[in-house]
CSV table of C-alpha atoms (C1' of nucleotides) in Angstrom, one decimal:
chain,number,residue,atom,x,y,z
A,14,MET,CA,-21.9,1.6,-1.3
A,15,THR,CA,-22.3,0.3,2.1
A,16,PRO,CA,-23.2,1.1,4.9
A,17,GLN,CA,-20.4,1.3,6.6
A,18,ARG,CA,-19.3,4.7,3.5
A,19,GLN,CA,-22.8,5.9,3.4
A,20,MET,CA,-22.3,6.3,7.6
A,21,VAL,CA,-18.6,7.9,7.2
A,22,LEU,CA,-19.9,9.9,4.0
A,23,ASP,CA,-22.5,10.8,6.6
A,24,VAL,CA,-20.4,11.9,9.7
A,25,VAL,CA,-17.8,13.4,7.4
A,26,CYS,CA,-21.0,15.9,6.7
A,27,GLU,CA,-22.2,16.1,9.6
A,28,ILE,CA,-19.5,17.5,12.0
A,29,GLY,CA,-19.7,20.0,8.0
A,30,ASP,CA,-16.0,21.9,8.9
A,31,HIS,CA,-12.2,20.0,9.2
A,32,ALA,CA,-12.9,17.0,9.8
A,33,ARG,CA,-9.9,14.6,11.4
A,34,PRO,CA,-10.3,10.8,11.3
A,35,GLU,CA,-9.9,10.0,14.8
A,36,GLN,CA,-13.8,12.6,14.6
A,37,ILE,CA,-15.1,11.0,12.2
A,38,TYR,CA,-13.9,7.3,13.7
A,39,GLU,CA,-15.5,8.7,17.1
A,40,LEU,CA,-18.6,9.4,15.9
A,41,VAL,CA,-19.0,6.3,13.7
A,42,GLN,CA,-18.4,4.5,16.9
A,43,GLN,CA,-21.3,6.1,18.8
A,44,LYS,CA,-23.8,4.7,15.6
A,45,SER,CA,-22.6,2.0,14.9
A,46,PRO,CA,-19.0,0.4,17.0
A,47,ALA,CA,-18.2,-2.2,15.2
A,48,VAL,CA,-17.3,-1.1,12.4
A,49,HIS,CA,-13.2,-0.9,12.9
A,50,ARG,CA,-10.8,1.9,12.3
A,51,ALA,CA,-9.3,0.2,9.4
A,52,THR,CA,-12.3,0.7,7.4
A,53,VAL,CA,-12.9,4.5,8.9
A,54,TYR,CA,-9.9,5.1,6.1
A,55,ARG,CA,-10.2,3.0,4.2
A,56,THR,CA,-13.4,4.3,3.1
A,57,LEU,CA,-12.9,7.7,3.1
A,58,LYS,CA,-9.2,7.2,1.0
A,59,LEU,CA,-11.8,5.9,-0.8
A,60,LEU,CA,-14.2,8.3,-1.3
A,61,CYS,CA,-11.7,10.7,-1.7
A,62,GLU,CA,-10.8,8.5,-5.5
A,63,LEU,CA,-14.3,9.2,-6.5
A,64,GLY,CA,-14.2,12.7,-5.6
A,65,LEU,CA,-17.2,12.7,-2.7
A,66,VAL,CA,-14.5,13.6,-0.4
A,67,THR,CA,-12.0,15.9,-0.5
A,68,ASP,CA,-9.0,15.7,2.0
A,69,THR,CA,-6.4,18.7,3.6
A,70,THR,CA,-3.0,18.3,5.4
A,71,THR,CA,-3.7,21.4,8.3
A,72,ALA,CA,-0.4,23.6,8.9
A,73,GLU,CA,-0.1,21.6,11.5
A,74,GLY,CA,0.5,18.0,9.5
A,75,HIS,CA,-2.8,16.1,10.8
A,76,MET,CA,-5.2,14.9,7.4
A,77,VAL,CA,-8.9,16.3,7.4
A,78,TYR,CA,-11.1,15.7,5.5
A,79,GLU,CA,-14.4,17.7,3.7
A,80,ILE,CA,-17.5,16.9,2.0
A,81,ALA,CA,-17.0,18.3,-2.0
A,82,GLY,CA,-18.8,19.7,-4.4
A,83,LYS,CA,-19.0,23.1,-2.3
A,84,GLN,CA,-17.5,26.0,-3.4
A,85,PRO,CA,-14.4,26.1,-4.1
A,86,HIS,CA,-13.0,27.7,-0.7
A,87,HIS,CA,-10.3,27.4,2.5
A,88,HIS,CA,-9.9,28.0,6.3
A,89,LEU,CA,-7.9,29.8,8.7
A,90,VAL,CA,-7.7,28.1,11.8
A,91,CYS,CA,-6.8,29.3,15.1
A,92,ARG,CA,-4.4,27.4,16.9
A,93,CYS,CA,-5.0,28.4,20.0
A,94,CYS,CA,-9.6,28.1,20.5
A,95,GLY,CA,-9.6,26.0,17.5
A,96,ALA,CA,-12.0,28.5,15.1
A,97,ASP,CA,-12.5,28.1,11.7
A,98,LEU,CA,-13.4,30.9,9.5
A,99,GLU,CA,-14.2,29.8,5.1
A,100,PHE,CA,-12.8,32.2,3.1
A,101,PRO,CA,-13.2,32.0,0.0
A,102,ASP,CA,-11.2,30.8,-3.2
A,103,GLU,CA,-11.1,34.2,-5.7
A,104,ASP,CA,-8.2,35.5,-3.4
A,105,TYR,CA,-5.4,32.4,-3.2
A,106,ARG,CA,-6.8,31.8,-6.8
A,107,ALA,CA,-5.8,35.2,-7.9
A,108,PHE,CA,-3.0,34.5,-6.4
A,109,VAL,CA,-1.8,30.7,-7.2
A,110,ASP,CA,-2.3,31.8,-11.4
A,111,LYS,CA,0.4,34.3,-10.9
A,112,LEU,CA,2.0,31.2,-8.9
A,113,GLU,CA,1.6,29.0,-11.9
A,114,GLU,CA,2.3,31.1,-14.7
A,115,LYS,CA,5.3,32.6,-13.1
A,116,SER,CA,6.3,29.0,-12.6
A,117,GLY,CA,5.9,27.3,-14.9
A,118,PHE,CA,4.5,24.6,-11.9
A,119,ARG,CA,0.6,22.9,-11.8
A,120,ILE,CA,-0.5,23.7,-8.8
A,121,GLU,CA,-2.5,20.9,-7.4
A,122,ALA,CA,-3.2,22.5,-3.3
A,123,THR,CA,-6.8,23.5,-4.3
A,124,HIS,CA,-7.5,23.2,-0.3
A,125,ILE,CA,-5.4,24.8,1.7
A,126,THR,CA,-5.8,25.7,5.6
A,127,LEU,CA,-3.4,28.6,7.3
A,128,SER,CA,-2.9,28.6,10.8
A,129,GLY,CA,-2.8,31.6,13.1
A,130,LEU,CA,-4.7,34.0,15.5
A,131,CYS,CA,-8.6,34.5,15.5
A,132,PRO,CA,-9.7,38.0,16.0
A,133,ASP,CA,-10.6,37.0,19.8
A,134,CYS,CA,-7.2,35.2,21.2
A,135,GLN,CA,-5.3,38.3,19.9
A,136,LYS,CA,-6.8,39.9,23.0
B,17,MET,CA,26.4,23.8,21.4
B,18,THR,CA,26.9,20.8,21.5
B,19,PRO,CA,28.9,18.7,19.0
B,20,GLN,CA,25.3,17.1,17.9
B,21,ARG,CA,23.8,19.8,17.7
B,22,GLN,CA,26.2,21.7,16.0
B,23,MET,CA,26.2,18.7,13.5
B,24,VAL,CA,22.0,18.4,12.8
B,25,LEU,CA,21.9,22.3,12.7
B,26,ASP,CA,25.3,21.7,10.1
B,27,VAL,CA,24.0,18.9,8.2
B,28,VAL,CA,20.2,20.8,8.2
B,29,CYS,CA,22.6,23.4,6.3
B,30,GLU,CA,23.9,21.0,4.0
B,31,ILE,CA,20.2,20.2,2.5
B,32,GLY,CA,19.8,23.4,1.8
B,33,ASP,CA,16.4,22.7,0.7
B,34,HIS,CA,13.4,21.2,2.8
B,35,ALA,CA,15.7,18.6,5.1
B,36,ARG,CA,12.8,15.8,7.0
B,37,PRO,CA,14.0,15.0,9.8
B,38,GLU,CA,15.0,11.0,8.5
B,39,GLN,CA,17.0,12.1,5.8
B,40,ILE,CA,18.9,14.9,8.5
B,41,TYR,CA,18.4,11.6,10.3
B,42,GLU,CA,20.3,9.6,8.4
B,43,LEU,CA,23.3,12.9,7.3
B,44,VAL,CA,24.2,12.4,10.8
B,45,GLN,CA,24.4,8.7,11.0
B,46,GLN,CA,26.5,8.7,8.1
B,47,LYS,CA,28.7,11.2,10.2
B,48,SER,CA,28.4,9.7,13.7
B,49,PRO,CA,26.6,6.8,14.7
B,50,ALA,CA,25.9,7.3,17.6
B,51,VAL,CA,23.5,9.8,17.4
B,52,HIS,CA,20.6,8.6,18.8
B,53,ARG,CA,17.8,9.9,16.2
B,54,ALA,CA,15.6,11.0,19.4
B,55,THR,CA,18.7,13.2,19.6
B,56,VAL,CA,18.1,14.6,16.0
B,57,TYR,CA,13.9,15.2,16.6
B,58,ARG,CA,15.5,17.0,20.7
B,59,THR,CA,17.4,19.1,18.8
B,60,LEU,CA,15.8,19.7,16.1
B,61,LYS,CA,13.1,21.4,18.0
B,62,LEU,CA,15.3,22.9,20.2
B,63,LEU,CA,16.9,24.7,16.7
B,64,CYS,CA,13.1,25.7,16.3
B,65,GLU,CA,13.0,27.6,19.5
B,66,LEU,CA,15.9,29.4,19.0
B,67,GLY,CA,15.2,30.2,15.9
B,68,LEU,CA,18.2,29.0,14.0
B,69,VAL,CA,16.1,26.7,11.7
B,70,THR,CA,12.6,26.9,10.8
B,71,ASP,CA,10.1,23.7,10.4
B,72,THR,CA,7.2,23.6,7.9
B,73,THR,CA,4.2,21.1,6.8
B,74,THR,CA,4.9,19.6,3.2
B,75,ALA,CA,1.4,20.0,1.8
B,76,GLU,CA,1.5,15.9,2.0
B,77,GLY,CA,2.1,17.0,5.9
B,78,HIS,CA,5.6,15.7,6.8
B,79,MET,CA,7.6,18.3,9.0
B,80,VAL,CA,10.8,19.4,6.5
B,81,TYR,CA,13.7,22.1,8.4
B,82,GLU,CA,15.3,24.7,6.5
B,83,ILE,CA,18.3,26.9,8.1
B,84,ALA,CA,16.3,30.4,9.0
B,85,GLY,CA,17.7,33.4,8.3
B,86,LYS,CA,17.1,33.1,5.7
B,87,GLN,CA,14.6,35.3,2.7
B,88,PRO,CA,11.2,35.1,4.0
B,89,HIS,CA,10.1,32.4,0.4
B,90,HIS,CA,8.1,29.6,0.4
B,91,HIS,CA,8.5,25.8,-1.8
B,92,LEU,CA,6.4,24.8,-4.8
B,93,VAL,CA,6.8,21.1,-4.6
B,94,CYS,CA,6.8,18.3,-7.6
B,95,ARG,CA,5.0,14.8,-6.5
B,96,CYS,CA,6.3,13.5,-9.3
B,97,CYS,CA,10.1,14.1,-8.8
B,98,GLY,CA,10.3,15.7,-6.1
B,99,ALA,CA,11.5,19.2,-6.8
B,100,ASP,CA,11.9,22.1,-5.4
B,101,LEU,CA,11.3,25.8,-6.6
B,102,GLU,CA,11.1,28.6,-4.2
B,103,PHE,CA,9.2,31.6,-4.8
B,104,PRO,CA,9.9,34.9,-3.5
B,105,ASP,CA,7.4,36.2,-0.5
B,106,GLU,CA,6.3,39.2,-2.1
B,107,ASP,CA,2.7,37.1,-3.8
B,108,TYR,CA,2.5,34.8,-0.7
B,109,ARG,CA,2.5,38.8,1.8
B,110,ALA,CA,-0.1,40.3,-0.7
B,111,PHE,CA,-2.3,37.4,-0.7
B,112,VAL,CA,-2.0,37.1,3.6
B,113,ASP,CA,-2.0,40.7,4.0
B,114,LYS,CA,-6.0,41.3,2.2
B,115,LEU,CA,-6.6,38.4,4.2
B,116,GLU,CA,-5.8,39.4,7.5
B,117,GLU,CA,-7.9,42.8,7.1
B,118,LYS,CA,-10.4,41.7,5.5
B,119,SER,CA,-10.7,38.7,8.6
B,120,GLY,CA,-9.0,39.4,11.7
B,121,PHE,CA,-7.1,36.8,12.0
B,122,ARG,CA,-3.2,37.0,12.0
B,123,ILE,CA,-1.9,34.3,10.1
B,124,GLU,CA,1.3,33.0,11.7
B,125,ALA,CA,2.0,30.7,8.4
B,126,THR,CA,4.8,32.8,7.1
B,127,HIS,CA,6.2,29.8,5.3
B,128,ILE,CA,4.7,27.4,3.4
B,129,THR,CA,4.7,24.1,0.9
B,130,LEU,CA,2.2,24.2,-2.1
B,131,SER,CA,1.8,20.5,-4.0
B,132,GLY,CA,1.6,20.2,-8.0
B,133,LEU,CA,3.7,19.0,-11.0
B,134,CYS,CA,6.7,21.4,-12.3
B,135,PRO,CA,7.4,21.9,-15.9
B,136,ASP,CA,9.5,18.6,-16.9
B,137,CYS,CA,6.4,16.5,-14.8
B,138,GLN,CA,3.4,17.8,-16.7
B,139,LYS,CA,4.1,16.1,-20.0
C,23,DA,C1',27.9,18.4,42.8
C,24,DT,C1',24.9,20.0,39.7
C,25,DG,C1',22.6,21.0,36.0
C,26,DG,C1',22.3,20.3,31.1
C,27,DA,C1',22.6,16.3,27.2
C,28,DT,C1',22.9,11.8,25.8
C,29,DG,C1',21.1,7.5,24.7
C,30,DC,C1',18.5,3.9,25.0
C,31,DA,C1',14.2,1.5,26.3
C,32,DA,C1',9.6,1.5,25.5
C,33,DA,C1',5.5,4.1,24.2
C,34,DA,C1',2.3,6.8,21.7
C,35,DG,C1',-0.5,8.9,17.8
C,36,DT,C1',-0.9,8.0,13.3
C,37,DT,C1',-1.9,5.4,9.2
C,38,DT,C1',-1.5,1.1,6.5
C,39,DT,C1',-1.9,-4.0,5.1
C,40,DG,C1',-2.0,-9.1,5.0
C,41,DC,C1',-6.0,-11.7,5.6
C,42,DA,C1',-9.6,-15.0,6.9
C,43,DA,C1',-14.4,-14.4,7.3
C,44,DA,C1',-18.6,-12.3,5.6
C,45,DG,C1',-21.4,-11.1,2.3
C,46,DA,C1',-23.1,-9.4,-2.4
C,47,DA,C1',-23.5,-10.5,-7.1
D,11,DT,C1',-18.1,-19.5,-7.2
D,12,DT,C1',-16.8,-15.0,-8.0
D,13,DC,C1',-15.6,-10.2,-6.3
D,14,DT,C1',-15.5,-7.1,-3.0
D,15,DT,C1',-16.0,-5.4,1.7
D,16,DT,C1',-15.2,-5.4,6.0
D,17,DG,C1',-13.5,-6.9,10.8
D,18,DC,C1',-9.1,-7.5,13.2
D,19,DA,C1',-4.6,-8.4,14.6
D,20,DA,C1',0.0,-6.8,13.5
D,21,DA,C1',2.8,-3.5,11.5
D,22,DA,C1',4.6,0.4,9.5
D,23,DC,C1',6.0,4.6,10.7
D,24,DT,C1',6.8,9.3,12.8
D,25,DT,C1',7.0,11.2,16.7
D,26,DT,C1',8.2,12.2,22.6
D,27,DT,C1',8.9,10.4,26.5
D,28,DG,C1',11.1,8.0,31.4
D,29,DC,C1',15.3,7.2,32.9
D,30,DA,C1',19.8,6.3,33.7
D,31,DT,C1',23.8,7.9,32.6
D,32,DC,C1',27.5,11.3,31.0
D,33,DC,C1',29.8,15.6,30.9
D,34,DA,C1',30.8,20.3,31.6
D,35,DT,C1',31.0,23.4,34.9
DNA sequence: ATGGATGCAAAAGTTTTGCAAAGAA
DNA sequence: TTCTTTGCAAAACTTTTGCATCCAT
């Protein structure tokens, strides 16, 4: 675990929510401008493989990272204001379980992001 | 509705499943090599706005298009062999309805794609 | 002629890769 | 030394945009 890797991990922790690579890169830059973008990408991929962070794809197709080890949960992201509401796994899990049973597929999407409008932006 | 647009629409129909822009472009190319990639992209965007096709983002973050007007449905895509199984809306709808009620969000993801392993590839 | 559609080239955004230098084991 | 990590630059991939031309009204 090199300083660069620690820093990337810290930043992902710090952001807490869904962290996009560019956002991570910018924060890392602020702390240590020498760290290269490629290092951030390589590190994120590595941290994923190590299971320290998880990756998801948003409904808009952006890769987002998050610290692993939290309770399984998912995200509702407001496409208008960006508000990010986590929701617990139980309902999704029930849905996926039923789907696996019916289809025979083993579903690997363990962390999903749904896009929509938050209560405020619906007004 | 120009010949180019008709051709893009036809190809999306023809592919049936989730059609990726490059795949669409290639098939259009075979029929009419003069059609430019930018035209395909512009046309897909237009057809979306017209409601003739729908777009989704796969779990891998790729944009995929599909002819509109089908019954609401979703996709299970095998990350190993690419098999694409559609599943009906009902269970997803029930899940989303519950989620909307609990969260206050209006969820706009009306066409989702989950990634996993098909029965064959689990062996 | 007016306005939209197209082809083209170029840009833009994101992510990956090859390679050489630097560092640690 | 040997293996890994890093910084760098460049490529790769996907999508968008500006502009001139073309076509149909």
